Short mmCIF file of C-alpha atoms in Angstrom, two decimals:
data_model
loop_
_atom_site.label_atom_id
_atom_site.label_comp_id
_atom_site.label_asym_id
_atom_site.label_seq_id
_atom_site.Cartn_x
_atom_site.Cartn_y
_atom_site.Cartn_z
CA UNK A 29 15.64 15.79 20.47
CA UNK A 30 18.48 17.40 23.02
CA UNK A 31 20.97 15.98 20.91
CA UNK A 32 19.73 18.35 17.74
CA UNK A 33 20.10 21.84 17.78
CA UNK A 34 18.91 24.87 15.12
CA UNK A 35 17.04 22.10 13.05
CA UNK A 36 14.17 22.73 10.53
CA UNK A 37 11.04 20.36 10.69
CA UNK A 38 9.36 20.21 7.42
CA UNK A 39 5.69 19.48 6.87
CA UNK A 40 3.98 17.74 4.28
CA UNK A 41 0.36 16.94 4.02
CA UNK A 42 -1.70 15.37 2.37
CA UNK A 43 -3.75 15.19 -0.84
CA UNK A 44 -6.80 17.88 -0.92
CA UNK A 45 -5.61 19.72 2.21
CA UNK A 46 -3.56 22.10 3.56
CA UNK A 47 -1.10 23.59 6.09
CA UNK A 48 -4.07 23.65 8.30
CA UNK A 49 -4.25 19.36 8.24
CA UNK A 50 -1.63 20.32 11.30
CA UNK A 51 -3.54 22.63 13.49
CA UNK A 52 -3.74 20.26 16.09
CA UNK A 53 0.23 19.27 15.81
CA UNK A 54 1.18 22.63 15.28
CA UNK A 55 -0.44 23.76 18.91
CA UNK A 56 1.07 20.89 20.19
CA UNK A 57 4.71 21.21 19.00
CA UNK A 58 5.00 24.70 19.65
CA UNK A 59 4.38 24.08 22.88
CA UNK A 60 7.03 21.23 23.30
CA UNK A 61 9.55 23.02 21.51
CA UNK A 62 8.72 26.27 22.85
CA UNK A 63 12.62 25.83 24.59
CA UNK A 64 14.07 23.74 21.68
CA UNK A 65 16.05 24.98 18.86
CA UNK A 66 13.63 23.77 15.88
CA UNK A 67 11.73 25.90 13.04
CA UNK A 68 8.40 24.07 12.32
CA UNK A 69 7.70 25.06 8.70
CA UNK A 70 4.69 24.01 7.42
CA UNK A 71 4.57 23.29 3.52
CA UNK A 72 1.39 23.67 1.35
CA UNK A 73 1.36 22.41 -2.11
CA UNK A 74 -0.35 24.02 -4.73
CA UNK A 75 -0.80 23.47 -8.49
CA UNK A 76 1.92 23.72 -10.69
CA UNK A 77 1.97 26.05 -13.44
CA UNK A 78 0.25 24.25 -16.01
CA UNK A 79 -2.75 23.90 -13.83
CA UNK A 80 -4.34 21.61 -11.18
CA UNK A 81 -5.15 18.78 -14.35
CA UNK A 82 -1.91 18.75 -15.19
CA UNK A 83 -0.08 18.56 -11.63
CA UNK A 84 2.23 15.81 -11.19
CA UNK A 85 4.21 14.09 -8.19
CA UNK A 86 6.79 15.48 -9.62
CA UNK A 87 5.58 18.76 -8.87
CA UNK A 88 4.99 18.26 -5.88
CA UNK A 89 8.29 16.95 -4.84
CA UNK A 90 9.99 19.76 -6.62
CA UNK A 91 7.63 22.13 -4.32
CA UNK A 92 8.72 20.08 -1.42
CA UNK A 93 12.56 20.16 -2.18
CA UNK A 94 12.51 24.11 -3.02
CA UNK A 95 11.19 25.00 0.61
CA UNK A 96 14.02 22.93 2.34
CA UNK A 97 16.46 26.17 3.12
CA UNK A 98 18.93 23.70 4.62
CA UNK A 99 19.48 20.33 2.77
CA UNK A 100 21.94 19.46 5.13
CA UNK A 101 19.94 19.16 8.50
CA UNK A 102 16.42 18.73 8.43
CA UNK A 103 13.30 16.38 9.35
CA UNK A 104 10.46 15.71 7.56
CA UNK A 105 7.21 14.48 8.50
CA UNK A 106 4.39 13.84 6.20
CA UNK A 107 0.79 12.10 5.92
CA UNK A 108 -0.42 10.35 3.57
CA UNK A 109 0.22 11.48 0.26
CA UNK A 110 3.18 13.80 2.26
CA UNK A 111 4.72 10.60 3.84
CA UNK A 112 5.31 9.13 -0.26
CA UNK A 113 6.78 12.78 -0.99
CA UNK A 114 8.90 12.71 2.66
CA UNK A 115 10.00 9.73 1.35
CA UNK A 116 10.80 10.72 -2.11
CA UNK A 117 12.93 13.93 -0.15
CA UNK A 118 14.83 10.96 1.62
CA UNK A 119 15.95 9.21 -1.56
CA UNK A 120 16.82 12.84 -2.55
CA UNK A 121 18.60 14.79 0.47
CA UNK A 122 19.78 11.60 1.84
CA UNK A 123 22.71 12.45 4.89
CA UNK A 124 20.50 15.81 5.08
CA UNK A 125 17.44 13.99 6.61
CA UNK A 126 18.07 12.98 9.98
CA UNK A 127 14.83 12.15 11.27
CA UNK A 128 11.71 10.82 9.19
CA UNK A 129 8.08 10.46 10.56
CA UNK A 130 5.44 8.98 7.79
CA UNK A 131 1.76 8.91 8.97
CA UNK A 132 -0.70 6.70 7.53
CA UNK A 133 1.64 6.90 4.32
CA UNK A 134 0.80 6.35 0.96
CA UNK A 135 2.87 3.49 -0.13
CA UNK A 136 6.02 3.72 -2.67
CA UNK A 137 6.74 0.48 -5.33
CA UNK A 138 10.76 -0.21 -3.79
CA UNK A 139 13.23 -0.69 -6.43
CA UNK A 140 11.13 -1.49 -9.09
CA UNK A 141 12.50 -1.99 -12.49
CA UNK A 142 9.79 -0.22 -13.93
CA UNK A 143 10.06 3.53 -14.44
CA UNK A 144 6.95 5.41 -13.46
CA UNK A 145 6.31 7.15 -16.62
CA UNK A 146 2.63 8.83 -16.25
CA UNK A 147 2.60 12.60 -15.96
CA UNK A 148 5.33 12.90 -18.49
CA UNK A 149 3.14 12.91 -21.93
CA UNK A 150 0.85 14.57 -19.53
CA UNK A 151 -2.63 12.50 -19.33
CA UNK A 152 -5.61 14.43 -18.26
CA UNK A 153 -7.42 12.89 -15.47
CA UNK A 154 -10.38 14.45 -13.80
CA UNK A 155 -9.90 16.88 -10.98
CA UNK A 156 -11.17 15.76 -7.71
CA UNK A 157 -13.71 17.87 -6.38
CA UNK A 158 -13.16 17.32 -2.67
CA UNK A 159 -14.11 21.21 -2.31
CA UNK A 160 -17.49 20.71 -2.94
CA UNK A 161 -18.12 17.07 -1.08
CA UNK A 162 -21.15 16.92 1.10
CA UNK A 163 -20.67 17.20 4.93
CA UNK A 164 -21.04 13.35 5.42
CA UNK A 165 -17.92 12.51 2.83
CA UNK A 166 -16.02 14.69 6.09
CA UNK A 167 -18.13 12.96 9.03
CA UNK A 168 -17.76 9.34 7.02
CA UNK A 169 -14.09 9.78 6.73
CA UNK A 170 -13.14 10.64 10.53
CA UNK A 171 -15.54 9.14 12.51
CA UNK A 172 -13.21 9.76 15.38
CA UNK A 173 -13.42 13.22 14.93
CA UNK A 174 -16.07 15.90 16.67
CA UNK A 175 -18.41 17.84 14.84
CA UNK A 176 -16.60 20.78 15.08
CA UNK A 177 -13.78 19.79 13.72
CA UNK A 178 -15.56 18.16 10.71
CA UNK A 179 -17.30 21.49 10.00
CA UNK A 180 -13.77 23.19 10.08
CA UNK A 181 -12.84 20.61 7.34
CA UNK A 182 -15.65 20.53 5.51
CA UNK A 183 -14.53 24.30 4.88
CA UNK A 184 -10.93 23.70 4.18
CA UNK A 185 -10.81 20.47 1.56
CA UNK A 186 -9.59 21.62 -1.43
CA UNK A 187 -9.36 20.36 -5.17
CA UNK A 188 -6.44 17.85 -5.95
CA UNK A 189 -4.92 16.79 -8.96
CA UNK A 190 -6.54 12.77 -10.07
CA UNK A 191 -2.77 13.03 -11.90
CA UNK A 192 -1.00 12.67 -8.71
CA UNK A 193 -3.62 10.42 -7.54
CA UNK A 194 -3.18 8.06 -10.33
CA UNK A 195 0.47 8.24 -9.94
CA UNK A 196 0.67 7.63 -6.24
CA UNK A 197 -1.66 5.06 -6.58
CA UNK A 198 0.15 3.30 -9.64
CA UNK A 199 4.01 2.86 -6.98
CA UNK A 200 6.30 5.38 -6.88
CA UNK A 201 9.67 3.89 -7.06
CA UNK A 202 12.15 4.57 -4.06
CA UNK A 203 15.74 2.74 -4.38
CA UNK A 204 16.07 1.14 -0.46
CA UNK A 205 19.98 1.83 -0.94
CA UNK A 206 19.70 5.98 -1.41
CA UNK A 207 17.55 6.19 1.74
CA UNK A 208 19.60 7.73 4.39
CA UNK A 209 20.22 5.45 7.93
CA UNK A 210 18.51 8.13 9.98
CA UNK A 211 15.77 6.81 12.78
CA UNK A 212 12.60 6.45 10.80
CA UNK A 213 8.73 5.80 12.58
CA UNK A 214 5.58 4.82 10.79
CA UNK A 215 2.69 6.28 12.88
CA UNK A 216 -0.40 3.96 11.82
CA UNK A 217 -4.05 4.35 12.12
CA UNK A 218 -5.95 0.77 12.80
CA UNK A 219 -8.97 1.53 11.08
CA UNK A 220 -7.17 3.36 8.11
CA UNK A 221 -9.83 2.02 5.32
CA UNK A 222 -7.78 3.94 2.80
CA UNK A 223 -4.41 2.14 3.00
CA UNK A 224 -4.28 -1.04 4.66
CA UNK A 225 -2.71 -0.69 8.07
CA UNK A 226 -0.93 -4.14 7.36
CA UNK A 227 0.81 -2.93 4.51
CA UNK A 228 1.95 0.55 6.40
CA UNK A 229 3.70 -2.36 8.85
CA UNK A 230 5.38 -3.94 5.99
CA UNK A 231 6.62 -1.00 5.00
CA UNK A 232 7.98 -0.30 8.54
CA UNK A 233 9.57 -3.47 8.51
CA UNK A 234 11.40 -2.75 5.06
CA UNK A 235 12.67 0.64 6.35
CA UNK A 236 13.78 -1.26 9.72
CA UNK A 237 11.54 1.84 10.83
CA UNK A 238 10.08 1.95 14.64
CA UNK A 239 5.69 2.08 14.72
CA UNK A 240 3.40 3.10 16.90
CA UNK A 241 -0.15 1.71 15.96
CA UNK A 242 -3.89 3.15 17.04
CA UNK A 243 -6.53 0.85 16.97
CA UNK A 244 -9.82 2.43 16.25
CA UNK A 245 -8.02 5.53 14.65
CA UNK A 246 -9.24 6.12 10.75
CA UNK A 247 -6.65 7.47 8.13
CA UNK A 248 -6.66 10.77 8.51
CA UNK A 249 -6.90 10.61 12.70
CA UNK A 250 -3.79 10.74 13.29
CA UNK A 251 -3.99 14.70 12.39
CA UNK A 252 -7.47 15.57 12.95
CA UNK A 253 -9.40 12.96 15.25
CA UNK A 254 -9.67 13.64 18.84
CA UNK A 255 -6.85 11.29 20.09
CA UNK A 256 -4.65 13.84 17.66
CA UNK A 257 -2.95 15.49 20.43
CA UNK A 258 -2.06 11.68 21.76
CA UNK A 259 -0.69 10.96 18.47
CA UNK A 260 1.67 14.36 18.06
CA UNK A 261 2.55 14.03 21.84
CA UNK A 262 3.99 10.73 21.21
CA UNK A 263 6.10 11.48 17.95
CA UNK A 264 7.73 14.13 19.53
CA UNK A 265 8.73 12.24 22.61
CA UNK A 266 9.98 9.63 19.85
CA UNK A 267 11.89 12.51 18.14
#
């Protein structure tokens, strides 16, 4: 981190949250760079203009790529659904990116022959109404977490686009010769029931990527459990 000076780091969550999925890292990384030269910019996403039905990845991406002032020198980090867009910006910005950190990311189809077409006629798929999910959908999905922090969550999940979803879920095809050379880690939640921690390693292992695994940590830990702070402290000292 010496070695990089006046740098933007980009954040990009995940599906149905926020900004606020980086409370924890946020604390945590303004104290370590409190004496750095890097502007932590946190990115929400939000529908695009047709509405929340008929969001794409695309979107997304293009939301992404508009709040990057400086295309030249930046690093991105992004969870889940935010690692596949991080990624995405990689294929994109290329030289620009010159670190990348993808946390319990969804997973992209590499060089795939096949064009991933949905979102261009515009298929309606059912919202998902993670807004209005019971308290236990929060408490089931980060059983590492505390009950306060569940009740904060339980407060912030909002609606996302079963578009994206669909997409993300159907491979989003990233070319393994436009991703820039840069030093690359996977951060990877054991007990990630919502993309298999094996495949996450693959994936490592294809971007010749460094990892750092959790056991016991569930998908969206790695943000929000209680060994959080652990997991920022550590990607920084890797950065």
């Amino acid at each position: 981190a010496n070695e990089l000076t006046m740098i933007d780091v980009y954040f990009i969550h995940g599906a149905g949250g926020g900004s606020w999925e980086w409370k924890i890292w946020n604390e945590i990384y303004h104290l370590r760079f409190r004496n750095e030269n890097f502007n932590l910019i946190f990115i929400d996403l939000v529908a695009g203009s047709r509405g929340l039905q008929f969001t794409s990845f695309n979107d997304y991406v293009a939301q992404a790529l508009n709040a990057i002032v400086n295309r030249e020198e930046c690093i991105l980090i992004g969870a889940s659904m935010g690692g596949i867009i991080a990624l995405k910006l990689c294929e994109i910005l290329q030289g620009g990116v010159k670190a990348l950190i993808l946390i319990c990311t969804a997973l992209p189809k590499f060089d795939s022959d096949q064009t991933c077409k949905i979102g261009e006629d515009l298929k309606t798929f059912d919202i998902i109404p993670w807004s209005s999910g019971p308290l236990s959908d929060t408490i089931k999905a980060l059983p590492d977490s505390c009950s306060q922090m569940h009740k904060f969550l339980h407060m912030k999940w909002k609606d996302e686009s079963g578009l994206v979803v669909h997409e993300i879920k159907s491979g989003i095809p990233i070319s393994y010769n436009a991703l820039p050379s840069c030093p690359k880690l996977l951060i990877i939640p054991e007990n990630d029931d919502t993309i298999s921690p094996d495949s996450q390693q693959l994936l490592a292992k294809q971007l010749n990527a460094d990892s750092f695994r959790y056991s016991g940590m569930s998908h969206v830990g790695p943000l929000l459990s209680i060994r959080a702070v652990e997991v920022a402290s550590d990607a920084f000292h890797w950065l």
